Short mmCIF file of C-alpha atoms in Angstrom, two decimals:
data_model
loop_
_atom_site.label_atom_id
_atom_site.label_comp_id
_atom_site.label_asym_id
_atom_site.label_seq_id
_atom_site.Cartn_x
_atom_site.Cartn_y
_atom_site.Cartn_z
CA MET F 585 -24.28 -127.14 -3.28
CA VAL F 586 -24.91 -130.75 -2.15
CA SER F 587 -22.49 -132.75 -0.13
CA VAL F 588 -22.70 -136.47 0.52
CA ALA F 589 -20.75 -138.31 3.17
CA GLN F 590 -20.71 -142.07 3.57
CA SER F 591 -20.34 -143.56 7.03
CA GLN F 592 -19.63 -147.06 8.23
CA TYR F 593 -21.33 -147.90 11.52
CA THR F 594 -20.25 -150.70 13.80
CA LEU F 595 -22.02 -152.15 16.83
CA ASP F 596 -20.63 -153.79 19.89
CA PRO F 597 -23.04 -156.70 20.45
CA ASN F 598 -22.17 -156.90 24.16
CA LEU F 599 -23.07 -153.28 24.80
CA LEU F 600 -26.19 -153.56 22.68
CA ASN F 601 -27.30 -156.70 24.56
CA LYS F 602 -26.80 -154.88 27.84
CA ASP F 603 -29.24 -152.17 26.64
CA ILE F 604 -31.63 -154.79 25.20
CA GLN F 605 -31.96 -156.34 28.65
CA LEU F 606 -33.97 -153.27 29.64
CA PHE F 607 -36.68 -154.32 27.19
CA PRO F 608 -38.12 -157.80 27.92
CA GLN F 609 -39.95 -157.93 24.59
CA VAL F 610 -36.66 -157.68 22.62
CA HIS F 611 -34.40 -160.70 22.09
CA GLU F 612 -30.63 -160.41 22.55
CA ILE F 613 -28.30 -160.47 19.54
CA THR F 614 -26.62 -163.82 18.99
CA PRO F 615 -23.67 -164.79 16.73
CA ASP F 616 -25.95 -166.79 14.45
CA MET F 617 -27.90 -163.63 13.44
CA LYS F 618 -26.61 -162.71 10.00
CA THR F 619 -29.42 -160.66 8.40
CA THR F 620 -28.59 -157.04 7.71
CA HIS F 621 -30.60 -154.23 6.16
CA LYS F 622 -29.50 -151.21 4.18
CA GLY F 623 -31.53 -148.09 3.64
CA VAL F 624 -32.78 -144.87 5.13
CA SER F 625 -34.50 -144.91 8.48
CA ALA F 626 -38.10 -143.78 8.62
CA TRP F 627 -37.30 -141.61 11.63
CA SER F 628 -36.81 -137.93 10.94
#
């Protein structure tokens, strides 16, 4: 038997930016960023 569940994820940009500050090579998320991607992650 196969079961499929669909989830909707949401991100809090303020919390994400707080974590991003730990990585100087990563830029913070800004309101003008509109690009999204759908698909399966390559991580197993």
